[in-house]
């Protein structure tokens, strides 16, 4: 997603970040009210932050799993106690309804808890199987932190999304330097300040503010791993920058998630999930449903239910609204283009349509039978819009759902075929009879395939993502027949082929 920024105060588009006198000013996307101003970090500032983090990382790693879990527990408790305050900052800066911000923060707190509680079990030293040819050797795997992890985050879930990297990187023993989106610096600052209040000894978790340049500087500042979440285009730039220093990267990018509704689906549940997963957070959700493929036998009934639910949603920026403003003003043009293109090319709007774009809001829009090669089906829309397409059978639904370069999340509604369809969907995550439910289960790995990126946050895989496996072979006794030594004699040489034949020669 290409961000636009005004570098002086000569414009007052609500929500558009403005850099004034070296400070990034963030504003509410509907009212333009100023939320805060933050110093922009240049290359030298970013390098200094990474240097400080390197020293803090040694202290943090030295605390061990127990010491870190105790401190992360303090942070988890502070986040839980101060959730209303943080939810208000999220609302003020990104525009999302406070109730949605509370759900986002709740999920983020779950991840802090899960990562802290499970780090020792997942990353602690463990014995693995030995080898009969080397009976004297014991095999151990340990996991060591990288050191400093750079985290670059997006604006759409400014707490939950970066937390998937931050909490797991910290629990694994790394220090973190976080570059929040220029649209949500106040949230990033709040997170770092709240951590420093409970862990004030060393700068284990720091923030650097700025535009894309600051993110680019972080890639080049000597971090030991870079965890990026954002658009596919920027993800490629981050990979290219990190390739210069062979810095490992985790890349979580966009999606064009599909939901399949089978003929035997519970249509009320399916419509409810499509509405929630497609329209909550004004559709600005990486794992949001943007396309629905529904069996023709139940298509009319499903669409009626979906339209009734989406029609009832109220758009606004007051506390009772269901759908807030579009956070990034530039995205309004993308959403407008997708709707217009879909309609020009034969699609029908059964709800919303061209008039739905009413800056800074977009009203719920449901488009039927849009050609598969149109922008609304191919590209990430990031608005409260859904395309709904009838299909003759589940095979066709799977084929169309998979016909995209993205592969982040997906969903299927069916009483009998859920598991079968889930395993055939080309995506990193699938909900069966739910919309985006996988995201509420901290033990499940989160990430995509194809243009949606690679690597995993959350769960045990998310912890391992932020640690290097270290293999240790430990000699337990002195063997009379060493294989890996010049002490090996003719008896050992004769024995090896016999042993190999015994072990592997059958079948
Ligand atoms: P962007 O790609 O525009 O920006 C993401 C982050 O990268 C921002 O902090 C941005 O800074 C920074 N950045 C920009 N240019 C560079 C650069 N050259 N080098 C390093 N960093 C840079 O994405 P958005 O913020 O618009 O986020 C929306 C996108 O994120 C959507 O595509 C969405 O699907 C995806 N997303 C993916 C998720 C996942 O887990 N897979 C979760 C949530 C969102 P700045 O804002 O200052 O430009």
mmCIF file of N, CA and C in Angstrom, residues 16 19 53 104 142 160 191 375 398 405 408 428-429 462 465:
data_model
loop_
_atom_site.group_PDB
_atom_site.id
_atom_site.type_symbol
_atom_site.label_atom_id
_atom_site.label_comp_id
_atom_site.label_asym_id
_atom_site.label_seq_id
_atom_site.Cartn_x
_atom_site.Cartn_y
_atom_site.Cartn_z
ATOM 1 N N UNK A 16 -4.074 12.469 7.426
ATOM 2 C CA UNK A 16 -2.820 12.401 6.669
ATOM 3 C C UNK A 16 -1.671 12.878 7.575
ATOM 4 N N UNK A 19 4.697 16.131 8.469
ATOM 5 C CA UNK A 19 5.966 16.346 9.153
ATOM 6 C C UNK A 19 6.200 17.847 9.237
ATOM 7 N N UNK A 53 20.049 -1.043 21.759
ATOM 8 C CA UNK A 53 19.291 -2.297 21.869
ATOM 9 C C UNK A 53 20.235 -3.494 21.968
ATOM 10 N N UNK A 104 -9.163 -5.887 19.489
ATOM 11 C CA UNK A 104 -7.787 -5.964 18.971
ATOM 12 C C UNK A 104 -6.780 -6.082 20.123
ATOM 13 N N UNK A 142 19.347 -26.377 21.127
ATOM 14 C CA UNK A 142 18.999 -25.212 21.943
ATOM 15 C C UNK A 142 18.628 -24.087 20.983
ATOM 16 N N UNK A 160 -2.251 -5.115 17.633
ATOM 17 C CA UNK A 160 -2.237 -6.568 17.452
ATOM 18 C C UNK A 160 -1.156 -7.026 16.471
ATOM 19 N N UNK A 191 2.843 1.944 23.435
ATOM 20 C CA UNK A 191 3.276 0.568 23.757
ATOM 21 C C UNK A 191 4.664 0.568 24.385
ATOM 22 N N UNK A 375 -10.357 -5.703 -10.916
ATOM 23 C CA UNK A 375 -9.534 -5.280 -9.773
ATOM 24 C C UNK A 375 -10.167 -5.704 -8.452
ATOM 25 N N UNK A 398 -12.966 -23.794 -4.948
ATOM 26 C CA UNK A 398 -11.559 -23.892 -4.519
ATOM 27 C C UNK A 398 -10.646 -23.358 -5.628
ATOM 28 N N UNK A 405 -2.330 -14.525 -6.584
ATOM 29 C CA UNK A 405 -0.946 -14.658 -6.112
ATOM 30 C C UNK A 405 -0.842 -14.596 -4.587
ATOM 31 N N UNK A 408 -3.062 -15.609 2.122
ATOM 32 C CA UNK A 408 -2.934 -15.339 3.562
ATOM 33 C C UNK A 408 -3.944 -16.197 4.341
ATOM 34 N N UNK A 428 -2.139 -19.632 4.198
ATOM 35 C CA UNK A 428 -1.443 -19.999 5.429
ATOM 36 C C UNK A 428 -2.388 -20.390 6.554
ATOM 37 N N UNK A 429 -3.648 -19.930 6.481
ATOM 38 C CA UNK A 429 -4.593 -20.171 7.575
ATOM 39 C C UNK A 429 -6.001 -20.309 7.000
ATOM 40 N N UNK A 462 5.977 -19.179 15.900
ATOM 41 C CA UNK A 462 6.275 -17.753 16.053
ATOM 42 C C UNK A 462 7.433 -17.520 17.013
ATOM 43 N N UNK A 465 10.623 -18.485 15.226
ATOM 44 C CA UNK A 465 10.976 -17.508 14.190
ATOM 45 C C UNK A 465 11.989 -16.491 14.726
#
